[in-house]
């Protein structure tokens, strides 16, 4: 039950993009087409869950016992960078079409602040002495990443028809996308009393 | 004259927020007040300036193939330093910015300038570029923060201090700046 509530809270109530403002770059960058948005969403779910699993293990078994928590930022970003590189190599070999579709955005997952943000966030959010720290972190991350995928897919669905609409010249592109995102964020605020 | 051009490039012509559209997460996330926006901007400026300088110094020693990881390590080091300094000297700011301070590491502006400018130019020019870009970022964030604070806390239109307000203010400001810059 605890975990179901956590999943609902992460996907809808505290949506990572629309209420925490993490991962805005891919949110604006790869949301022109629903297909690419879906690919990005899946890639982020995979990378983020894997990244938090590894970083929480490192946090619990390396950083905390040795008392070097201040190296957290450096350690985590290096782990994430290495992981993304690995995922990129695997994807290149197994699914060239998806690899081509995601283009430059896969290496950019390294600088997707959502991944590092959640990895650091869980170390502050959950009690490390509790026995289920790793499980809690991983479930939290997976559902947060699912929230990312949901938001980016809905947003891509809104942006596709928007490309055909005649908006004022200065509003074209990013500004109108931002305002659409604002309206979407307002809609997500309706979930606030859910959990 | 050329030096001044480098410095002002980041403030107006290539403003990181409104023109290059980089570093959107802190731009939207911390601008609930002018002070938060300003603090975030200054913290980012320090990291930008220092990492630009060090990367420019090291540019001949870093092998091309591993330059991105090397840049990230340099940036992460300075971010950790700035994070600890803010925690020590301005705990109130550290509390309100929270997660967004360590996240300067993944701010695309910092890595973007390292790659596009510092790895090709001298130390002094890189420092100026870092300061200019940082100032441009600080100005944009302070402006957005001020507008949100004014409308949200000042006029009690609650939506502006909440998440949707961030998107609206940034969207309209960006459109306004494009409208002004458009060739007539």
Tab-separated table of C-alpha atoms in Angstrom:
chain	number	residue	atom	x	y	z
A	1	UNK	CA	0.000	0.000	0.000
A	2	UNK	CA	2.800	2.358	0.957
A	3	UNK	CA	4.396	1.790	-2.424
A	4	UNK	CA	1.172	2.251	-4.398
A	5	UNK	CA	0.653	5.637	-2.758
A	6	UNK	CA	4.250	6.512	-3.522
A	7	UNK	CA	3.803	5.643	-7.189
A	8	UNK	CA	0.648	7.754	-7.536
A	9	UNK	CA	2.302	10.647	-5.712
A	10	UNK	CA	5.373	10.535	-7.945
A	11	UNK	CA	3.556	10.188	-11.245
A	12	UNK	CA	0.754	12.702	-10.744
A	13	UNK	CA	1.019	14.829	-7.614
A	14	UNK	CA	4.727	15.647	-7.511
A	15	UNK	CA	5.326	15.183	-11.195
A	16	UNK	CA	9.037	15.636	-11.757
A	17	UNK	CA	8.701	17.966	-14.725
A	18	UNK	CA	5.544	19.880	-13.991
A	19	UNK	CA	5.976	20.486	-10.298
A	20	UNK	CA	9.656	19.893	-9.531
A	21	UNK	CA	11.107	21.405	-12.719
A	22	UNK	CA	13.691	18.724	-13.343
A	23	UNK	CA	14.411	17.482	-16.858
A	24	UNK	CA	13.033	20.511	-18.683
A	25	UNK	CA	15.639	20.370	-21.473
A	26	UNK	CA	14.539	17.010	-22.930
A	27	UNK	CA	10.951	17.962	-22.113
A	28	UNK	CA	11.201	20.925	-24.488
A	29	UNK	CA	13.770	19.419	-26.829
A	30	UNK	CA	12.358	16.034	-27.837
A	31	UNK	CA	8.639	16.635	-27.525
A	32	UNK	CA	7.910	17.548	-31.152
A	33	UNK	CA	6.790	14.070	-32.078
A	34	UNK	CA	4.965	11.522	-29.961
A	35	UNK	CA	7.222	8.674	-31.144
A	36	UNK	CA	10.458	10.342	-30.081
A	37	UNK	CA	8.919	11.490	-26.821
A	38	UNK	CA	7.958	7.908	-26.050
A	39	UNK	CA	11.487	6.725	-26.884
A	40	UNK	CA	12.982	9.372	-24.641
A	41	UNK	CA	10.546	8.465	-21.876
A	42	UNK	CA	11.500	4.812	-22.028
A	43	UNK	CA	15.219	5.657	-22.148
A	44	UNK	CA	14.858	7.884	-19.094
A	45	UNK	CA	12.899	5.248	-17.127
A	46	UNK	CA	15.637	2.738	-17.851
A	47	UNK	CA	18.637	4.988	-17.197
A	48	UNK	CA	17.167	6.685	-14.143
A	49	UNK	CA	16.183	3.475	-12.354
A	50	UNK	CA	19.532	1.880	-13.090
A	51	UNK	CA	21.393	5.021	-12.059
A	52	UNK	CA	19.637	5.350	-8.705
A	53	UNK	CA	20.131	1.658	-7.976
A	54	UNK	CA	23.884	2.024	-8.480
A	55	UNK	CA	24.205	5.408	-6.767
A	56	UNK	CA	22.256	4.309	-3.671
A	57	UNK	CA	24.399	1.202	-3.389
A	58	UNK	CA	27.511	3.366	-3.633
A	59	UNK	CA	26.026	5.816	-1.141
A	60	UNK	CA	25.201	3.137	1.435
A	61	UNK	CA	28.256	0.934	1.080
A	62	UNK	CA	31.014	3.358	0.078
A	63	UNK	CA	30.348	7.030	0.774
A	64	UNK	CA	28.652	6.804	4.174
A	65	UNK	CA	30.921	4.163	5.791
A	66	UNK	CA	33.990	6.113	4.685
A	67	UNK	CA	32.509	9.445	5.771
A	68	UNK	CA	33.020	11.121	2.404
A	69	UNK	CA	29.465	12.225	1.661
A	70	UNK	CA	30.781	15.578	0.437
A	71	UNK	CA	32.048	13.789	-2.665
A	72	UNK	CA	28.460	12.772	-3.467
A	73	UNK	CA	27.932	15.156	-6.379
A	74	UNK	CA	31.182	14.186	-8.124
A	75	UNK	CA	30.743	10.451	-7.519
A	76	UNK	CA	27.129	10.391	-8.692
A	77	UNK	CA	27.682	12.367	-11.876
A	78	UNK	CA	30.576	10.113	-12.861
A	79	UNK	CA	28.494	6.985	-12.259
A	80	UNK	CA	25.652	8.420	-14.325
A	81	UNK	CA	27.959	9.469	-17.151
A	82	UNK	CA	29.478	5.991	-17.323
A	83	UNK	CA	26.061	4.334	-17.226
A	84	UNK	CA	24.676	6.496	-20.010
A	85	UNK	CA	27.690	5.738	-22.159
A	86	UNK	CA	27.062	2.038	-21.610
A	87	UNK	CA	23.364	2.295	-22.435
A	88	UNK	CA	24.272	4.213	-25.576
A	89	UNK	CA	26.640	1.479	-26.750
A	90	UNK	CA	24.057	-1.228	-26.057
A	91	UNK	CA	21.300	0.675	-27.851
A	92	UNK	CA	23.531	1.366	-30.848
A	93	UNK	CA	24.119	-2.358	-31.252
A	94	UNK	CA	20.601	-3.614	-30.558
A	95	UNK	CA	18.227	-0.953	-31.876
A	96	UNK	CA	19.783	1.365	-34.495
A	97	UNK	CA	16.420	2.944	-35.392
A	98	UNK	CA	15.742	4.062	-31.823
A	99	UNK	CA	19.361	5.141	-31.560
A	100	UNK	CA	18.959	7.338	-34.612
A	101	UNK	CA	15.657	8.772	-33.409
A	102	UNK	CA	17.065	9.861	-30.064
A	103	UNK	CA	20.092	11.361	-31.799
A	104	UNK	CA	22.116	13.670	-29.644
A	105	UNK	CA	19.712	13.448	-26.731
A	106	UNK	CA	21.036	10.162	-25.410
A	107	UNK	CA	24.432	11.567	-24.415
A	108	UNK	CA	22.456	14.524	-23.093
A	109	UNK	CA	20.780	12.244	-20.544
A	110	UNK	CA	24.087	12.675	-18.702
A	111	UNK	CA	23.271	16.326	-18.291
A	112	UNK	CA	19.582	15.601	-17.761
A	113	UNK	CA	19.251	17.076	-14.320
A	114	UNK	CA	16.353	14.729	-13.547
A	115	UNK	CA	18.707	11.754	-13.301
A	116	UNK	CA	21.215	13.397	-10.966
A	117	UNK	CA	18.449	15.267	-9.153
A	118	UNK	CA	16.591	12.101	-8.227
A	119	UNK	CA	19.801	10.259	-7.316
A	120	UNK	CA	20.741	13.029	-4.878
A	121	UNK	CA	17.116	13.586	-3.841
A	122	UNK	CA	16.574	10.037	-2.565
A	123	UNK	CA	19.622	10.245	-0.297
A	124	UNK	CA	17.966	13.214	1.414
A	125	UNK	CA	14.435	11.853	1.305
A	126	UNK	CA	14.778	8.371	2.728
A	127	UNK	CA	16.328	7.150	5.958
A	128	UNK	CA	19.490	5.253	5.168
A	129	UNK	CA	19.333	3.253	8.430
A	130	UNK	CA	15.928	1.814	7.473
A	131	UNK	CA	16.250	-1.702	6.144
A	132	UNK	CA	14.383	-1.077	2.904
A	133	UNK	CA	16.325	2.023	1.839
A	134	UNK	CA	17.450	0.599	-1.503
A	135	UNK	CA	13.983	-0.762	-2.370
A	136	UNK	CA	12.337	2.543	-1.422
A	137	UNK	CA	14.818	4.500	-3.553
A	138	UNK	CA	14.362	2.284	-6.572
A	139	UNK	CA	10.548	2.286	-6.442
A	140	UNK	CA	10.539	6.043	-5.926
A	141	UNK	CA	12.893	6.569	-8.873
A	142	UNK	CA	11.043	4.228	-11.207
A	143	UNK	CA	7.730	5.947	-10.519
A	144	UNK	CA	9.278	9.406	-10.833
A	145	UNK	CA	10.706	8.363	-14.192
A	146	UNK	CA	7.289	7.038	-15.178
A	147	UNK	CA	5.924	10.478	-14.314
A	148	UNK	CA	8.529	11.974	-16.648
A	149	UNK	CA	7.464	9.648	-19.468
A	150	UNK	CA	3.769	10.388	-18.898
A	151	UNK	CA	4.322	14.151	-18.889
A	152	UNK	CA	6.555	14.197	-21.980
A	153	UNK	CA	4.132	11.986	-23.939
A	154	UNK	CA	1.078	14.102	-23.052
A	155	UNK	CA	3.059	17.207	-23.922
A	156	UNK	CA	4.160	15.785	-27.282
A	157	UNK	CA	0.527	14.962	-28.003
A	158	UNK	CA	-0.370	18.591	-27.343
A	159	UNK	CA	2.519	19.988	-29.369
A	160	UNK	CA	1.941	17.965	-32.525
A	161	UNK	CA	-1.270	19.803	-33.512
A	162	UNK	CA	0.190	23.036	-32.159
A	163	UNK	CA	2.734	23.063	-34.992
A	164	UNK	CA	-0.103	23.652	-37.466
A	165	UNK	CA	-1.736	26.475	-35.533
A	166	UNK	CA	-1.095	30.043	-36.631
A	167	UNK	CA	0.409	31.709	-33.549
A	168	UNK	CA	2.012	35.187	-33.452
A	169	UNK	CA	5.523	35.116	-34.890
A	170	UNK	CA	7.275	35.938	-31.619
A	171	UNK	CA	5.411	33.141	-29.815
A	172	UNK	CA	6.416	30.401	-32.241
A	173	UNK	CA	8.479	27.494	-30.949
A	174	UNK	CA	9.663	27.613	-27.353
A	175	UNK	CA	7.432	30.411	-25.940
A	176	UNK	CA	4.156	28.791	-26.983
A	177	UNK	CA	5.496	25.424	-25.818
A	178	UNK	CA	6.237	26.925	-22.404
A	179	UNK	CA	2.752	28.350	-22.115
A	180	UNK	CA	1.254	24.996	-23.118
A	181	UNK	CA	3.414	23.402	-20.426
A	182	UNK	CA	2.079	25.940	-17.946
A	183	UNK	CA	-1.497	24.978	-18.736
A	184	UNK	CA	-0.553	21.307	-18.445
A	185	UNK	CA	1.056	22.028	-15.062
A	186	UNK	CA	-2.191	23.686	-13.990
A	187	UNK	CA	-4.102	20.567	-14.995
A	188	UNK	CA	-1.705	18.430	-12.962
A	189	UNK	CA	-2.323	20.662	-9.938
A	190	UNK	CA	-5.787	19.145	-9.919
A	191	UNK	CA	-4.198	15.938	-8.633
A	192	UNK	CA	-2.882	17.747	-5.554
A	193	UNK	CA	-5.389	16.254	-3.125
A	194	UNK	CA	-5.054	12.733	-4.479
A	195	UNK	CA	-2.329	11.484	-2.187
B	1	UNK	CA	36.892	46.647	-27.241
B	2	UNK	CA	36.978	42.981	-28.187
B	3	UNK	CA	37.144	42.056	-24.497
B	4	UNK	CA	34.054	44.102	-23.751
B	5	UNK	CA	32.284	42.353	-26.593
B	6	UNK	CA	33.029	38.949	-25.023
B	7	UNK	CA	31.748	40.191	-21.683
B	8	UNK	CA	28.509	41.630	-23.029
B	9	UNK	CA	27.873	38.782	-25.455
B	10	UNK	CA	26.314	36.690	-22.683
B	11	UNK	CA	24.232	39.500	-21.274
B	12	UNK	CA	22.339	40.522	-24.396
B	13	UNK	CA	23.146	38.920	-27.740
B	14	UNK	CA	23.511	35.366	-26.501
B	15	UNK	CA	21.586	35.573	-23.264
B	16	UNK	CA	21.623	31.978	-21.989
B	17	UNK	CA	18.020	31.981	-20.835
B	18	UNK	CA	16.071	33.962	-23.397
B	19	UNK	CA	18.147	33.460	-26.546
B	20	UNK	CA	20.063	30.193	-26.145
B	21	UNK	CA	17.275	28.595	-24.042
B	22	UNK	CA	19.753	26.766	-21.796
B	23	UNK	CA	19.542	25.964	-18.109
B	24	UNK	CA	15.768	25.878	-18.009
B	25	UNK	CA	15.438	23.799	-14.842
B	26	UNK	CA	16.853	26.294	-12.333
B	27	UNK	CA	15.256	29.120	-14.341
B	28	UNK	CA	11.835	27.646	-13.660
B	29	UNK	CA	12.540	25.935	-10.361
B	30	UNK	CA	14.080	28.561	-8.111
B	31	UNK	CA	12.550	31.806	-9.353
B	32	UNK	CA	9.771	32.030	-6.771
B	33	UNK	CA	11.383	35.255	-5.547
B	34	UNK	CA	13.908	37.767	-6.856
B	35	UNK	CA	16.373	36.892	-4.080
B	36	UNK	CA	16.344	33.174	-4.889
B	37	UNK	CA	16.822	33.903	-8.571
B	38	UNK	CA	19.703	36.259	-7.816
B	39	UNK	CA	21.391	33.765	-5.475
B	40	UNK	CA	21.129	30.969	-7.976
B	41	UNK	CA	22.496	33.225	-10.717
B	42	UNK	CA	25.520	34.286	-8.688
B	43	UNK	CA	26.293	30.698	-7.631
B	44	UNK	CA	26.138	29.617	-11.267
B	45	UNK	CA	28.310	32.562	-12.299
B	46	UNK	CA	31.074	31.536	-9.897
B	47	UNK	CA	31.043	27.981	-11.170
B	48	UNK	CA	30.998	29.199	-14.782
B	49	UNK	CA	33.887	31.578	-14.283
B	50	UNK	CA	36.108	29.145	-12.362
B	51	UNK	CA	35.403	26.116	-14.543
B	52	UNK	CA	35.909	28.165	-17.717
B	53	UNK	CA	39.287	29.360	-16.418
B	54	UNK	CA	40.525	25.933	-15.347
B	55	UNK	CA	39.327	24.224	-18.505
B	56	UNK	CA	40.973	26.873	-20.618
B	57	UNK	CA	44.226	26.252	-18.717
B	58	UNK	CA	43.937	22.491	-19.148
B	59	UNK	CA	42.719	22.485	-22.734
B	60	UNK	CA	46.045	21.313	-24.157
B	61	UNK	CA	46.386	18.472	-21.649
B	62	UNK	CA	42.928	16.929	-21.934
B	63	UNK	CA	42.740	14.284	-24.677
B	64	UNK	CA	39.940	15.026	-27.107
B	65	UNK	CA	38.169	11.701	-26.582
B	66	UNK	CA	37.644	12.051	-22.848
B	67	UNK	CA	37.113	15.803	-22.769
B	68	UNK	CA	33.435	15.692	-21.744
B	69	UNK	CA	33.991	13.502	-18.647
B	70	UNK	CA	37.028	15.625	-17.794
B	71	UNK	CA	34.980	18.828	-18.060
B	72	UNK	CA	32.281	17.311	-15.869
B	73	UNK	CA	34.789	16.422	-13.161
B	74	UNK	CA	36.174	19.964	-13.175
B	75	UNK	CA	32.666	21.428	-13.018
B	76	UNK	CA	31.518	19.015	-10.292
B	77	UNK	CA	34.524	19.978	-8.154
B	78	UNK	CA	33.692	23.674	-8.308
B	79	UNK	CA	30.015	22.983	-7.697
B	80	UNK	CA	30.849	21.019	-4.553
B	81	UNK	CA	33.008	23.916	-3.346
B	82	UNK	CA	30.265	26.465	-4.018
B	83	UNK	CA	27.671	24.164	-2.400
B	84	UNK	CA	29.722	23.854	0.798
B	85	UNK	CA	30.420	27.603	0.870
B	86	UNK	CA	26.725	28.461	0.535
B	87	UNK	CA	25.796	25.914	3.211
B	88	UNK	CA	28.362	27.491	5.508
B	89	UNK	CA	27.810	31.190	4.909
B	90	UNK	CA	24.237	31.637	3.580
B	91	UNK	CA	22.267	28.725	5.109
B	92	UNK	CA	18.925	30.411	4.295
B	93	UNK	CA	19.745	30.439	0.593
B	94	UNK	CA	20.989	26.871	0.750
B	95	UNK	CA	17.647	25.852	2.242
B	96	UNK	CA	15.486	27.561	-0.358
B	97	UNK	CA	17.573	26.492	-3.367
B	98	UNK	CA	18.054	22.970	-2.005
B	99	UNK	CA	18.654	20.400	-4.674
B	100	UNK	CA	19.274	22.985	-7.377
B	101	UNK	CA	22.750	23.880	-6.102
B	102	UNK	CA	24.345	20.442	-6.682
B	103	UNK	CA	22.393	20.413	-9.935
B	104	UNK	CA	24.511	23.274	-11.297
B	105	UNK	CA	26.748	20.397	-12.438
B	106	UNK	CA	24.201	19.420	-15.048
B	107	UNK	CA	23.268	22.969	-16.035
B	108	UNK	CA	23.780	22.920	-19.791
B	109	UNK	CA	25.140	26.477	-19.758
B	110	UNK	CA	28.247	25.468	-17.826
B	111	UNK	CA	29.133	22.451	-19.938
B	112	UNK	CA	28.048	24.323	-23.062
B	113	UNK	CA	30.464	27.210	-22.457
B	114	UNK	CA	33.273	24.810	-21.525
B	115	UNK	CA	32.821	23.024	-24.826
B	116	UNK	CA	31.997	26.001	-27.049
B	117	UNK	CA	34.270	28.672	-25.600
B	118	UNK	CA	36.779	27.702	-22.895
B	119	UNK	CA	38.223	24.734	-24.772
B	120	UNK	CA	39.159	27.040	-27.650
B	121	UNK	CA	40.118	30.348	-26.038
B	122	UNK	CA	42.617	31.828	-23.603
B	123	UNK	CA	42.252	32.038	-19.819
B	124	UNK	CA	41.351	35.711	-19.584
B	125	UNK	CA	38.813	35.575	-22.407
B	126	UNK	CA	37.280	32.453	-20.880
B	127	UNK	CA	36.975	34.195	-17.547
B	128	UNK	CA	35.214	37.146	-19.198
B	129	UNK	CA	32.925	34.792	-21.067
B	130	UNK	CA	32.075	33.012	-17.815
B	131	UNK	CA	31.340	36.296	-16.048
B	132	UNK	CA	29.259	37.599	-18.973
B	133	UNK	CA	27.218	34.440	-19.343
B	134	UNK	CA	26.812	34.247	-15.563
B	135	UNK	CA	25.635	37.841	-15.392
B	136	UNK	CA	23.185	37.269	-18.236
B	137	UNK	CA	21.831	34.244	-16.395
B	138	UNK	CA	21.659	36.150	-13.091
B	139	UNK	CA	19.807	39.056	-14.710
B	140	UNK	CA	17.247	36.773	-16.360
B	141	UNK	CA	16.627	34.796	-13.180
B	142	UNK	CA	16.317	37.921	-11.057
B	143	UNK	CA	13.890	39.424	-13.563
B	144	UNK	CA	11.712	36.314	-13.658
B	145	UNK	CA	11.878	36.023	-9.866
B	146	UNK	CA	10.902	39.669	-9.425
B	147	UNK	CA	7.907	39.358	-11.755
B	148	UNK	CA	6.697	36.176	-10.068
B	149	UNK	CA	7.158	37.632	-6.617
B	150	UNK	CA	5.373	40.833	-7.585
B	151	UNK	CA	2.385	39.079	-9.142
B	152	UNK	CA	2.305	36.101	-6.797
B	153	UNK	CA	3.093	37.426	-3.338
B	154	UNK	CA	2.484	41.125	-4.054
B	155	UNK	CA	-0.821	40.963	-5.933
B	156	UNK	CA	-1.908	37.656	-4.385
B	157	UNK	CA	-2.349	35.876	-7.716
B	158	UNK	CA	-1.281	32.594	-6.214
B	159	UNK	CA	-0.720	30.770	-9.483
B	160	UNK	CA	2.434	32.812	-10.188
B	161	UNK	CA	4.372	31.436	-7.227
B	162	UNK	CA	3.229	27.920	-8.085
B	163	UNK	CA	4.578	25.770	-10.898
B	164	UNK	CA	2.363	26.953	-13.809
B	165	UNK	CA	3.290	30.588	-13.185
B	166	UNK	CA	6.946	29.823	-13.884
B	167	UNK	CA	6.091	28.484	-17.327
B	168	UNK	CA	3.766	31.393	-18.133
B	169	UNK	CA	6.175	34.149	-17.070
B	170	UNK	CA	9.122	32.601	-18.927
B	171	UNK	CA	7.025	31.947	-22.043
B	172	UNK	CA	5.676	35.479	-22.266
B	173	UNK	CA	9.028	37.112	-21.448
B	174	UNK	CA	10.745	35.060	-24.142
B	175	UNK	CA	8.076	36.045	-26.683
B	176	UNK	CA	8.415	39.694	-25.673
B	177	UNK	CA	12.200	39.656	-26.108
B	178	UNK	CA	11.894	37.964	-29.492
B	179	UNK	CA	9.325	40.533	-30.535
B	180	UNK	CA	11.669	43.390	-29.604
B	181	UNK	CA	14.670	41.794	-31.322
B	182	UNK	CA	12.795	40.998	-34.512
B	183	UNK	CA	13.989	42.987	-37.524
B	184	UNK	CA	11.279	45.474	-38.292
